[in-house]
PDB file of C-alpha atoms in Angstrom:
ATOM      1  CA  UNK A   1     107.074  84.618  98.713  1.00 73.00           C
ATOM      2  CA  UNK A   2     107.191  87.938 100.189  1.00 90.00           C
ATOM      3  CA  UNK A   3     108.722  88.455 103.469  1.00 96.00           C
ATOM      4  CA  UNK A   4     110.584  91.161 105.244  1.00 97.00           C
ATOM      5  CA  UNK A   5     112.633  90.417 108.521  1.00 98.00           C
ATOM      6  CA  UNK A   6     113.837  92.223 111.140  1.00 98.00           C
ATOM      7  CA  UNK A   7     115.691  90.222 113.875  1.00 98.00           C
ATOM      8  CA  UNK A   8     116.847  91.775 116.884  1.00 97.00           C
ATOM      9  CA  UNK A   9     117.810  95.379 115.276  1.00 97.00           C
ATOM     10  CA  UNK A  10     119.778  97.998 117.098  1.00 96.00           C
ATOM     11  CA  UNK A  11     120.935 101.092 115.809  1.00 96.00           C
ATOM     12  CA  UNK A  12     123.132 103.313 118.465  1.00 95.00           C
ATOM     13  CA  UNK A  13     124.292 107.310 117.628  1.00 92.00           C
ATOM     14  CA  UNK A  14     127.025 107.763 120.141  1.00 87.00           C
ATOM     15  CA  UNK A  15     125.759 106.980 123.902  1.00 84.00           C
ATOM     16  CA  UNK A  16     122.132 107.032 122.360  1.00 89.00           C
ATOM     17  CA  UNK A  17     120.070 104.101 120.829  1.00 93.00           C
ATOM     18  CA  UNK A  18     117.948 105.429 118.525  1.00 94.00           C
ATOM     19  CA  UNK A  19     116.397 101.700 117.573  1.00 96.00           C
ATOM     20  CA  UNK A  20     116.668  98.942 120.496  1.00 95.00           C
ATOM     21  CA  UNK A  21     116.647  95.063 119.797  1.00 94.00           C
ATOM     22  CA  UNK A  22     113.779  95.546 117.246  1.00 97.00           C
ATOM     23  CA  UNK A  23     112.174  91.892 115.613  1.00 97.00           C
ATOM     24  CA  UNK A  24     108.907  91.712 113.654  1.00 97.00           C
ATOM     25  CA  UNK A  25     108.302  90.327 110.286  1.00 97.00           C
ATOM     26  CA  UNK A  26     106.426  91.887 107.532  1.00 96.00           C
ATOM     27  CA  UNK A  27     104.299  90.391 104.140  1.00 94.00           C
ATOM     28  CA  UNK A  28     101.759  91.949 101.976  1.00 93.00           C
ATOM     29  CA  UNK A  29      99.331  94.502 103.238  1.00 92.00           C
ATOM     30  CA  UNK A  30      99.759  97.892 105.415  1.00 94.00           C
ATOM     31  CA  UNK A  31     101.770  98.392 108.385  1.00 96.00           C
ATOM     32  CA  UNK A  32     101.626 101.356 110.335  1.00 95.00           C
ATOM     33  CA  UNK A  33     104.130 102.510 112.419  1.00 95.00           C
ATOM     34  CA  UNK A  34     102.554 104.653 115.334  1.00 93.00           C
ATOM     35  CA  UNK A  35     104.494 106.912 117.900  1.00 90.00           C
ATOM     36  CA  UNK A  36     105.101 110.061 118.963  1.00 88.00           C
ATOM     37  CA  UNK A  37     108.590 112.462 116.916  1.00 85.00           C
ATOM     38  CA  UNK A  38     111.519 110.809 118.455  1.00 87.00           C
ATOM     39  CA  UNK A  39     110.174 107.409 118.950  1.00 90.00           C
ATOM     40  CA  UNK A  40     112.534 105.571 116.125  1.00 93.00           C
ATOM     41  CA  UNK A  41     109.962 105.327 113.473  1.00 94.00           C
ATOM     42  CA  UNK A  42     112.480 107.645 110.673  1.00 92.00           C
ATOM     43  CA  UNK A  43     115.589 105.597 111.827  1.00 95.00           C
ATOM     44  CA  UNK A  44     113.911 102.175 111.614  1.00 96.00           C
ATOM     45  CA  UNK A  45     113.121 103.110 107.916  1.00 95.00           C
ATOM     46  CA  UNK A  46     116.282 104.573 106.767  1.00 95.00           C
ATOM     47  CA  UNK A  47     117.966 101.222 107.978  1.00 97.00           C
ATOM     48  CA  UNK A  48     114.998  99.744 106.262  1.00 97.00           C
ATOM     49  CA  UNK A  49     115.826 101.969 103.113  1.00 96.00           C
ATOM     50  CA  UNK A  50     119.616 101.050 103.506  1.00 96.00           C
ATOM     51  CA  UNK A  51     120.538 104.693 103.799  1.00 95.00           C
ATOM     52  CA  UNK A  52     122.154 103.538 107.204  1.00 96.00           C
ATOM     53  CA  UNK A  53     123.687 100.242 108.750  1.00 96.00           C
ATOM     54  CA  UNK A  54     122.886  98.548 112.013  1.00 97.00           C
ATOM     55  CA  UNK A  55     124.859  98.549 114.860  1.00 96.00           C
ATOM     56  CA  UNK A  56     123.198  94.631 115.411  1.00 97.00           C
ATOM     57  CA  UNK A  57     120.714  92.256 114.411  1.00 97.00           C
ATOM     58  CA  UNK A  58     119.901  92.285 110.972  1.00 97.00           C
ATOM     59  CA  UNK A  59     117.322  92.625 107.956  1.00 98.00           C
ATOM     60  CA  UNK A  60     116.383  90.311 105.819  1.00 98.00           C
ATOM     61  CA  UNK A  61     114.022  89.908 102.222  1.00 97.00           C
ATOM     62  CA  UNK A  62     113.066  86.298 101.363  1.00 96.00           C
ATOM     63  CA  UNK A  63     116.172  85.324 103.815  1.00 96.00           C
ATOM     64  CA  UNK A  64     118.619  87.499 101.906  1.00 97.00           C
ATOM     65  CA  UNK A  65     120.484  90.065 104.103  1.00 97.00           C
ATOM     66  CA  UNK A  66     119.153  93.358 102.261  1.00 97.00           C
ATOM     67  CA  UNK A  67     122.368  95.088 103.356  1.00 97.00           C
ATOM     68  CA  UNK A  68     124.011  92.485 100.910  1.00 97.00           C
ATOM     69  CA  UNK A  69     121.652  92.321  98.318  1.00 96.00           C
ATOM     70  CA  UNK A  70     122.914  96.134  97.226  1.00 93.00           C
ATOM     71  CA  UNK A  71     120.811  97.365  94.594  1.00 91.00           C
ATOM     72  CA  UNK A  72     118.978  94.117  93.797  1.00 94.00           C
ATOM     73  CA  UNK A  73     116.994  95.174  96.823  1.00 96.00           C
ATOM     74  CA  UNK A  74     116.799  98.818  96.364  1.00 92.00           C
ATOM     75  CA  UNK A  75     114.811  97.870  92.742  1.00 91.00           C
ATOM     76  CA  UNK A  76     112.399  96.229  94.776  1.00 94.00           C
ATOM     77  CA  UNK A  77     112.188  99.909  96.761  1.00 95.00           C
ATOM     78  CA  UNK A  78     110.039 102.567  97.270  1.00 93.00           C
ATOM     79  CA  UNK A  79     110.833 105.284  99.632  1.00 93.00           C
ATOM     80  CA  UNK A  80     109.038 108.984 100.292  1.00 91.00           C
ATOM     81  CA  UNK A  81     110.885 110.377 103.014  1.00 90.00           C
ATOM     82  CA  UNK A  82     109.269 113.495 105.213  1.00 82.00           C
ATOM     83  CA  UNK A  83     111.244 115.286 103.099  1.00 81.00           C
ATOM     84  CA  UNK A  84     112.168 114.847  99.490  1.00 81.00           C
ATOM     85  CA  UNK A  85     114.266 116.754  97.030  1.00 83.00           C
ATOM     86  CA  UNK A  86     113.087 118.147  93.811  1.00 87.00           C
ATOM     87  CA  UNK A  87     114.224 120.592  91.357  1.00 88.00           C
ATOM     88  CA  UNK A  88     111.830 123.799  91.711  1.00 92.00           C
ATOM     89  CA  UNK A  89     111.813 124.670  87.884  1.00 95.00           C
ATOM     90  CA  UNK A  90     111.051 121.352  86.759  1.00 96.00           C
ATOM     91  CA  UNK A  91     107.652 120.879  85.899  1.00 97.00           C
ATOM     92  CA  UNK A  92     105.828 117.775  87.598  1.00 97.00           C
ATOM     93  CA  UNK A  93     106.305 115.577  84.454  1.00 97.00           C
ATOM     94  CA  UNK A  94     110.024 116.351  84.215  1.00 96.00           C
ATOM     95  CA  UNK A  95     110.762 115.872  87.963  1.00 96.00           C
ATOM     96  CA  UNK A  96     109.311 112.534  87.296  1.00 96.00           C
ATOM     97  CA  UNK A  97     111.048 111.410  84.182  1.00 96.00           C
ATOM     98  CA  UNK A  98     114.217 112.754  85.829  1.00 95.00           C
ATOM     99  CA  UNK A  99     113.694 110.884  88.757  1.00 94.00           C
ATOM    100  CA  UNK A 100     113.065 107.300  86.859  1.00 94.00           C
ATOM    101  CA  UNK A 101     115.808 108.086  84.702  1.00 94.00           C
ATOM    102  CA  UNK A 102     117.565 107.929  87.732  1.00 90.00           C
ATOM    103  CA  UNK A 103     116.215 104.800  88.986  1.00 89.00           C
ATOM    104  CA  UNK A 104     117.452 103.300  85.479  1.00 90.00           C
ATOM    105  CA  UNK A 105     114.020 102.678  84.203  1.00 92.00           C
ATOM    106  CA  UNK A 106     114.094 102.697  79.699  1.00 94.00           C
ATOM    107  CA  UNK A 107     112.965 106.314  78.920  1.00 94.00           C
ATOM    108  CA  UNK A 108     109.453 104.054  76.786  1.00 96.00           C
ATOM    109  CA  UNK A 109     108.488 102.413  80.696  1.00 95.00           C
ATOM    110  CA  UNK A 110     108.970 105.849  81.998  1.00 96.00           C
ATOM    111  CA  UNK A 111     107.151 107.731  79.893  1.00 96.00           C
ATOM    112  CA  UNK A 112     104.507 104.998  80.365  1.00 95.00           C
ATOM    113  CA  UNK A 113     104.624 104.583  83.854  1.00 95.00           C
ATOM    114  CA  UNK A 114     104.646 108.560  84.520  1.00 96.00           C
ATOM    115  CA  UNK A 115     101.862 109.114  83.068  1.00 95.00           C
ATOM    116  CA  UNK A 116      99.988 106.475  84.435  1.00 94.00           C
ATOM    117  CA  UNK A 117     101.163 107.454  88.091  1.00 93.00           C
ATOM    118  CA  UNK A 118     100.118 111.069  87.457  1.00 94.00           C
ATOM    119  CA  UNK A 119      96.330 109.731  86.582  1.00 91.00           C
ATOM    120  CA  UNK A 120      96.673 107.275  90.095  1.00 87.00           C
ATOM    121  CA  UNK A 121      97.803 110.122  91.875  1.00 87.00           C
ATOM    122  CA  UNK A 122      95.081 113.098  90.627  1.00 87.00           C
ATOM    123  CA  UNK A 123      98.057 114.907  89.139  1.00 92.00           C
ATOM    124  CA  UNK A 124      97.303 114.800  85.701  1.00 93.00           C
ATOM    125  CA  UNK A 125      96.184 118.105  84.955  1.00 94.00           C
ATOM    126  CA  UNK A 126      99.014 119.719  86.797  1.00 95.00           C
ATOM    127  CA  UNK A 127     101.693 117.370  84.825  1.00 96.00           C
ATOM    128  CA  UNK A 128     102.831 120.983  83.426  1.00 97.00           C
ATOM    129  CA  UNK A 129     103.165 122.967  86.607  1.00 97.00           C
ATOM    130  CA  UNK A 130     106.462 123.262  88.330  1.00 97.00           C
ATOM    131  CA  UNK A 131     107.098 121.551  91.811  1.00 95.00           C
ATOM    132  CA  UNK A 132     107.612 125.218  93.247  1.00 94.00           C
ATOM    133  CA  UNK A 133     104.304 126.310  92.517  1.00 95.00           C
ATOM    134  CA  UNK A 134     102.639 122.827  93.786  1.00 93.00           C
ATOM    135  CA  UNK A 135     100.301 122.869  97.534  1.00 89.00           C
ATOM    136  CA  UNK A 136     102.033 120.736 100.119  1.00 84.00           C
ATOM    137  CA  UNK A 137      99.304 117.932  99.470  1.00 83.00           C
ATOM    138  CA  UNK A 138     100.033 117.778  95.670  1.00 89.00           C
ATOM    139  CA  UNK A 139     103.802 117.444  96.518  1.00 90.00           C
ATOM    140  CA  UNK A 140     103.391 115.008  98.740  1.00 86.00           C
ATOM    141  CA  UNK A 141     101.105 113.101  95.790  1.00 88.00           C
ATOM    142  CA  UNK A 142     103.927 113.617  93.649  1.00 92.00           C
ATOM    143  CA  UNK A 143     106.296 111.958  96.336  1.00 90.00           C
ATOM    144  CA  UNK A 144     104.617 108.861  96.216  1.00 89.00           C
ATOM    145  CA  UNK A 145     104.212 108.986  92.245  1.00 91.00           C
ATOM    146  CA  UNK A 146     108.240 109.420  92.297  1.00 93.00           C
ATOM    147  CA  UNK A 147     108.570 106.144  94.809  1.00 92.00           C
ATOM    148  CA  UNK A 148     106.187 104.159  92.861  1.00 92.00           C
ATOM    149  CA  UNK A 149     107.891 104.758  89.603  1.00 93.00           C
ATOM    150  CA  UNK A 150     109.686 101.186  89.505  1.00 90.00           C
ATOM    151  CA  UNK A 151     106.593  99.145  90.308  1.00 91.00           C
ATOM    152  CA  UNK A 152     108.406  98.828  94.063  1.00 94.00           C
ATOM    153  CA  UNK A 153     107.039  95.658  96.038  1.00 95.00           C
ATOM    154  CA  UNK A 154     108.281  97.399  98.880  1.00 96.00           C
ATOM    155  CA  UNK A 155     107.070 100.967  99.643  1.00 95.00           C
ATOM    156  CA  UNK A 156     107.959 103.026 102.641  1.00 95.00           C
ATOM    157  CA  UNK A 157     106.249 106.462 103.483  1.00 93.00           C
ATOM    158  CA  UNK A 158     107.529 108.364 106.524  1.00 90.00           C
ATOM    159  CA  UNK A 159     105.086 110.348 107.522  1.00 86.00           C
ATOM    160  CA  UNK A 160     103.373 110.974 104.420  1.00 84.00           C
ATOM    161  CA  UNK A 161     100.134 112.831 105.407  1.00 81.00           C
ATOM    162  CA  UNK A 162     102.458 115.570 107.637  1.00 75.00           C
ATOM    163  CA  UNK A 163     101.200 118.883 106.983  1.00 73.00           C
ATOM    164  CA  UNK A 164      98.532 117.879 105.552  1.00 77.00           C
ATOM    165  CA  UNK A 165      94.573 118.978 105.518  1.00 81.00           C
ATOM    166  CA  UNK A 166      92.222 116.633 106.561  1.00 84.00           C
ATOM    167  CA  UNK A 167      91.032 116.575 102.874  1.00 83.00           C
ATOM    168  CA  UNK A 168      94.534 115.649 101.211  1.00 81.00           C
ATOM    169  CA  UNK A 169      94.871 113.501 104.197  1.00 83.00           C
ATOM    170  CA  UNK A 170      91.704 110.954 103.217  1.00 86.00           C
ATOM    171  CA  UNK A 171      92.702 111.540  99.839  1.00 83.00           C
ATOM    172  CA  UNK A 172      95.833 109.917 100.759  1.00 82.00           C
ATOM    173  CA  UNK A 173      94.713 107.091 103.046  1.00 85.00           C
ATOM    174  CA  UNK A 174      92.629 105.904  99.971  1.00 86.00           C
ATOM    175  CA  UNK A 175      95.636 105.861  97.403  1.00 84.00           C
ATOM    176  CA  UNK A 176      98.022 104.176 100.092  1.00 85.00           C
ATOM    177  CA  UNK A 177      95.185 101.649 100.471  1.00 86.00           C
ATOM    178  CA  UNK A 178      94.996 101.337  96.490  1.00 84.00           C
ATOM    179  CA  UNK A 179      98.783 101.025  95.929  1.00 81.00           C
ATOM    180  CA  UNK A 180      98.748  97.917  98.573  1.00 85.00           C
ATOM    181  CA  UNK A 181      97.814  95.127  96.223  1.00 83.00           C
ATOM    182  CA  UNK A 182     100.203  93.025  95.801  1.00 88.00           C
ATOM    183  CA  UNK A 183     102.812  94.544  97.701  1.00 93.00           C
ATOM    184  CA  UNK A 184     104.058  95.522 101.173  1.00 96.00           C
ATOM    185  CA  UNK A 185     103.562  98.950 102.735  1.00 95.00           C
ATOM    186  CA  UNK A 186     104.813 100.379 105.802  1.00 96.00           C
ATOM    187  CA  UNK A 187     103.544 103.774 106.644  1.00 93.00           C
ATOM    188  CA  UNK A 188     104.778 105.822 109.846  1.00 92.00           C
ATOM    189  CA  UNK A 189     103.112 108.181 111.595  1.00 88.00           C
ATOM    190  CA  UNK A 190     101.728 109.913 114.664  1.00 85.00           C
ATOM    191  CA  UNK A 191      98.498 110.703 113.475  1.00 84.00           C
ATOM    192  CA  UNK A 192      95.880 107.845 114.895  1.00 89.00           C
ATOM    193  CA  UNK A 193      93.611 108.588 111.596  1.00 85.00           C
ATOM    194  CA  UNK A 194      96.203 107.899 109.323  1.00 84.00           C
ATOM    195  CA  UNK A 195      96.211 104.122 109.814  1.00 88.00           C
ATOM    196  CA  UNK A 196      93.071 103.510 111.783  1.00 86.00           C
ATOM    197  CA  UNK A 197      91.176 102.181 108.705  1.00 83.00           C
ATOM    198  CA  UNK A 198      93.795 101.179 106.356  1.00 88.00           C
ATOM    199  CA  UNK A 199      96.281  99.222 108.179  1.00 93.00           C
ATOM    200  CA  UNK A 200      96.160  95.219 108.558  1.00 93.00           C
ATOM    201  CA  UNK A 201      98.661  95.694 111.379  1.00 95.00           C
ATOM    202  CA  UNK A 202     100.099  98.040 113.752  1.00 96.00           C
ATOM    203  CA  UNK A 203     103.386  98.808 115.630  1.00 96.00           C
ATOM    204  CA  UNK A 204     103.574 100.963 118.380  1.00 95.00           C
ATOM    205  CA  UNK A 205     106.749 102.522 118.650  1.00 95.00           C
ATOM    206  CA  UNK A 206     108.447 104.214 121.495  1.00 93.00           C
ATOM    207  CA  UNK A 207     111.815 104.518 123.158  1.00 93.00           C
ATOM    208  CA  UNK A 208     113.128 102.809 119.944  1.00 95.00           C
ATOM    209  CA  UNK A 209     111.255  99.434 120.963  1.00 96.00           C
ATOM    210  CA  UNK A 210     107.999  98.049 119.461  1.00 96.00           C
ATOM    211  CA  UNK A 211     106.317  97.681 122.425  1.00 94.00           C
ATOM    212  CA  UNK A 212     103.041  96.191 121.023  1.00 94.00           C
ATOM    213  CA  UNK A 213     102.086  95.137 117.179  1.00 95.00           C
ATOM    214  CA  UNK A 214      98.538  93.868 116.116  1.00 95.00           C
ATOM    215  CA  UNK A 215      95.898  94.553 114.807  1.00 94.00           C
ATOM    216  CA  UNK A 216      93.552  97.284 115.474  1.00 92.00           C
ATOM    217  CA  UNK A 217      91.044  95.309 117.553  1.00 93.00           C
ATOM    218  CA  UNK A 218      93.945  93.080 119.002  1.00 95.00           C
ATOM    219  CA  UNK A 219      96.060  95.795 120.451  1.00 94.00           C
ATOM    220  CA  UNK A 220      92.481  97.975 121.755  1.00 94.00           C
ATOM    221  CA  UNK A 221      91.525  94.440 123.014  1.00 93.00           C
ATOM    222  CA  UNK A 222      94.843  93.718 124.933  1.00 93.00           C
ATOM    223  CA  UNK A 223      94.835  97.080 126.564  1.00 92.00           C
ATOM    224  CA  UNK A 224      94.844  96.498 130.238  1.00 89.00           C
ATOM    225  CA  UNK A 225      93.420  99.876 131.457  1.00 91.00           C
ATOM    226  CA  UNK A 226      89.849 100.709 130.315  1.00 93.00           C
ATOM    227  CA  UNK A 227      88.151 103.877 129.587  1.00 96.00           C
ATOM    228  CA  UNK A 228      85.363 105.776 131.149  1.00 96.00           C
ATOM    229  CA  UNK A 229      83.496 109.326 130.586  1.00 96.00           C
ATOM    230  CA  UNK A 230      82.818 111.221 133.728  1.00 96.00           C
ATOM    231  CA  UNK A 231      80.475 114.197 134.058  1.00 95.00           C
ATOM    232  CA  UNK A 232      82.291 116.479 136.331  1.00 94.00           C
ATOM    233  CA  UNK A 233      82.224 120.361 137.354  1.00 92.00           C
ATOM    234  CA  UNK A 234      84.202 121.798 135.824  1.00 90.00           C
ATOM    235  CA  UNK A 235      86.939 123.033 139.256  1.00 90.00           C
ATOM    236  CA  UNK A 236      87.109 118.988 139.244  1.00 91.00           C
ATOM    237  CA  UNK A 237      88.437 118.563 135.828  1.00 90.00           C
ATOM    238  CA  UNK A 238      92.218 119.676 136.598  1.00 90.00           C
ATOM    239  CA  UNK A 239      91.978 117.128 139.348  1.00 92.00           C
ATOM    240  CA  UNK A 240      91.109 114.092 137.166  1.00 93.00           C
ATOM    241  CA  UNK A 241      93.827 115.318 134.631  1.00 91.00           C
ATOM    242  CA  UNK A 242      96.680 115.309 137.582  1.00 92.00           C
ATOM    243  CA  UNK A 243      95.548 111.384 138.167  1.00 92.00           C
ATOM    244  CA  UNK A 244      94.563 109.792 135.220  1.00 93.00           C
ATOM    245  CA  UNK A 245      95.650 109.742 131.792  1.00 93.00           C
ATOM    246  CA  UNK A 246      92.706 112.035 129.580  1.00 93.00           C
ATOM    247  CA  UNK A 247      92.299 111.900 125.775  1.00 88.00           C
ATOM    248  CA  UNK A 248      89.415 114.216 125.830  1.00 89.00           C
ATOM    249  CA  UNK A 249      87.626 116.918 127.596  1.00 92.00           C
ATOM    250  CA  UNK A 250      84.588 118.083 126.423  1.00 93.00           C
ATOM    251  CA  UNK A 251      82.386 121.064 127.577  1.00 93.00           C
ATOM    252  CA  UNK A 252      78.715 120.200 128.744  1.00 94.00           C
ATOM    253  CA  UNK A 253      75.630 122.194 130.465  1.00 94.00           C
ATOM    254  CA  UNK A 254      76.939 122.549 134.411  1.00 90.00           C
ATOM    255  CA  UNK A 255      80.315 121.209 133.684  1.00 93.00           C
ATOM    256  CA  UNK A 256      82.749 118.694 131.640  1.00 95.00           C
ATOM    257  CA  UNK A 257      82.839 115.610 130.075  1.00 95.00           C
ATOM    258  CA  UNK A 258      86.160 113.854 130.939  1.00 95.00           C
ATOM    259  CA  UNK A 259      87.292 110.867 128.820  1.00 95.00           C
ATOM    260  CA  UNK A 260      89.902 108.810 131.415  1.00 96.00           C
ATOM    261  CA  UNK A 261      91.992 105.951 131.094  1.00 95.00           C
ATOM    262  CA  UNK A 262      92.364 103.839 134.241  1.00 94.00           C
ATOM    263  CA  UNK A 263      92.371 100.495 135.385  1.00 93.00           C
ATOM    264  CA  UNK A 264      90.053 101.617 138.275  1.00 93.00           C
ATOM    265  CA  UNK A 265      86.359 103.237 138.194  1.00 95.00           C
ATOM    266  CA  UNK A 266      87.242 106.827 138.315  1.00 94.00           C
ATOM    267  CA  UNK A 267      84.396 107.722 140.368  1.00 93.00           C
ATOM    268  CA  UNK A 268      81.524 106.114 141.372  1.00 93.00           C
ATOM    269  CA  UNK A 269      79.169 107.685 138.490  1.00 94.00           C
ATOM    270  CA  UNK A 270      81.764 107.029 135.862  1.00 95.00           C
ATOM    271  CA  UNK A 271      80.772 104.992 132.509  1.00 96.00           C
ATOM    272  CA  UNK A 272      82.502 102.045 130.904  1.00 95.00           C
ATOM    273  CA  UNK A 273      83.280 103.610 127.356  1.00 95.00           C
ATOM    274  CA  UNK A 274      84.270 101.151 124.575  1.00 94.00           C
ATOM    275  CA  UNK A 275      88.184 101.690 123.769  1.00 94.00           C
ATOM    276  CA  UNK A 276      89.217 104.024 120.283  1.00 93.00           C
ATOM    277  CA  UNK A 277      92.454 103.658 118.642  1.00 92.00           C
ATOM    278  CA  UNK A 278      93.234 106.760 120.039  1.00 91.00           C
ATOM    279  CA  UNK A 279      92.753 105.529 123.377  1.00 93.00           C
ATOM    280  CA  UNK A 280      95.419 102.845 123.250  1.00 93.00           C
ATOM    281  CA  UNK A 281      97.589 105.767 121.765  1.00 91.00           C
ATOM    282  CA  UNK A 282      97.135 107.555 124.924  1.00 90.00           C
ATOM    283  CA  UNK A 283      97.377 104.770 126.766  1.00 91.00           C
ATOM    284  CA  UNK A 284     100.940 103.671 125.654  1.00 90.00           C
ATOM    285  CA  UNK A 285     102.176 107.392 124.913  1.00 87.00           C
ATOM    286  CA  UNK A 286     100.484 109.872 127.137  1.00 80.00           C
ATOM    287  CA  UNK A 287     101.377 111.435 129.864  1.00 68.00           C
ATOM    288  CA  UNK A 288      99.106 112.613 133.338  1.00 57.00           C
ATOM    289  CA  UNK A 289      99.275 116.577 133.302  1.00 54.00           C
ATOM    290  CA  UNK A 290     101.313 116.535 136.497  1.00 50.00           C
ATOM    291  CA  UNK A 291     104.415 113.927 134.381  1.00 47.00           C
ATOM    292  CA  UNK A 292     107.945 115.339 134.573  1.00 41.00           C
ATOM    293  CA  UNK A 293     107.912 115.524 130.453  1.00 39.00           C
ATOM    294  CA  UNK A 294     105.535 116.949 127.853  1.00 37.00           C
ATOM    295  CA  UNK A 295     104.857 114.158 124.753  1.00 32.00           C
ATOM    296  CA  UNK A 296     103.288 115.600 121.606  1.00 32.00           C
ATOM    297  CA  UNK A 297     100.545 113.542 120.940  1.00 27.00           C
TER     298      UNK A 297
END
């Protein structure tokens, strides 16, 4: 049995709630946490991680309150935060057998387990470098060798793929989608690609609610606005972009290409597109260029 709970979870800084009455349940596989910076997503996981408490509701693994399970749950616990710390003069191998030292694993299943997460990870060869002289993308591969280090069954990345090249990026979808076997992974993000192909489930976050959670098909499916391209000069394109949500604009021969989200036929030579991931991203966290408030999507 594997089965994390959250049941009506709140979690309020002063006058602001950062989490609101949040309830979903989570078992083996990928979830991906979608929304925009500010939506929750890093204060969901730290009460998640038990680096914070609740205000209300609660958390629960196998129908144990985590919360009161202390560090019998954190050895089932994996966690790469946005940011991680690391000592810059130790070398990759010693940052790791510091770290599982740490975590209380035998110095034998660390040795053994380092260096088979530095073969997982592609970091073999630079097992002698030190962490200040590592890329951004071969920290980050280090962060998730350091979280996987106790064989978690739990493992929660927070924003893993952030600042990332579109190289390291894939290289890290495909070793998130390795390390899922047998285990539950929650990855947050605001970057569609990150969990369009790897994730058996999404939640979209925003305003500290989950205001939808499927799959991929099931949430692009459920979306009650549809999308359409329109050809359009292009002195008409600020026009559509003051009335209708638009994920893309593309230059064309006489004009634009104008991809809109509306319930309605945008104009009368509009055509029904079929509805991206990105779309529904759009959809639930974009804003028409004429809003009040600017969303970084």
């Amino acid at each position: 049995m594997m089965e994390l709970k959250i049941s009506d979870l709140r979690k309020e800084f002063k006058d602001i709630a950062a989490v609101r009455n949040v309830s979903y349940t989570m078992s083996t596989g990928v979830y991906g946490l979608l929304g925009v910076n500010g939506a929750g997503k890093t204060t969901l996981m730290r009460m998640l991680c038990t680096l914070i408490r609740p205000t209300g509701g609660s958390i629960t693994w196998n129908g144990r309150d985590i919360f009161e399970m202390d560090g019998d749950y954190r050895k089932l616990l994996g966690y790469l935060p946005q940011e991680f710390g690391y000592y810059p003069d130790f070398t990759v191998y010693d940052y790791l057998m510091y770290t599982a030292s740490i975590k209380g694993l035998r110095p034998v299943t660390a040795r053994q387990r380092t260096k088979l997460l530095l073969k997982q990870v592609g970091m073999e060869k630079a097992a002698d470098k030190k962490m200040k002289k590592l890329s951004g993308g071969m920290k980050r591969r280090v962060g998730i060798a350091q979280a996987m280090l106790g064989n978690p069954q739990i493992l929660i990345l927070d924003e893993p793929t952030a600042g990332l090249d579109p190289k390291e990026r894939i290289r890290f979808r495909n070793l998130i989608s390795e390390l899922s076997e047998n285990r539950l992974v929650l990855l947050s993000t605001h970057i569609v690609s990150d969990i369009a192909y790897i994730a058996n489930e999404i939640l979209l976050m925003q305003d500290g609610e989950i205001r939808a959670a499927g799959t991929a098909q099931e949430l692009i499916d459920a979306m009650p606005q549809q999308v359409w391209s329109v050809e359009a000069v292009k002195e008409e394109a600020a026009s559509y972009m003051k009335a209708y949500k638009v994920s893309n604009v593309k230059a064309i021969p006489g004009g634009v290409s104008l991809r809109v989200i509306s319930s309605e036929k945008p104009a009368g030579h509009a055509v029904l597109e079929t509805a991206t991931l990105e779309d529904l991203f759009l959809y639930y966290f974009g804003e028409k260029e004429n809003d009040d408030k600017d969303v970084e999507v």
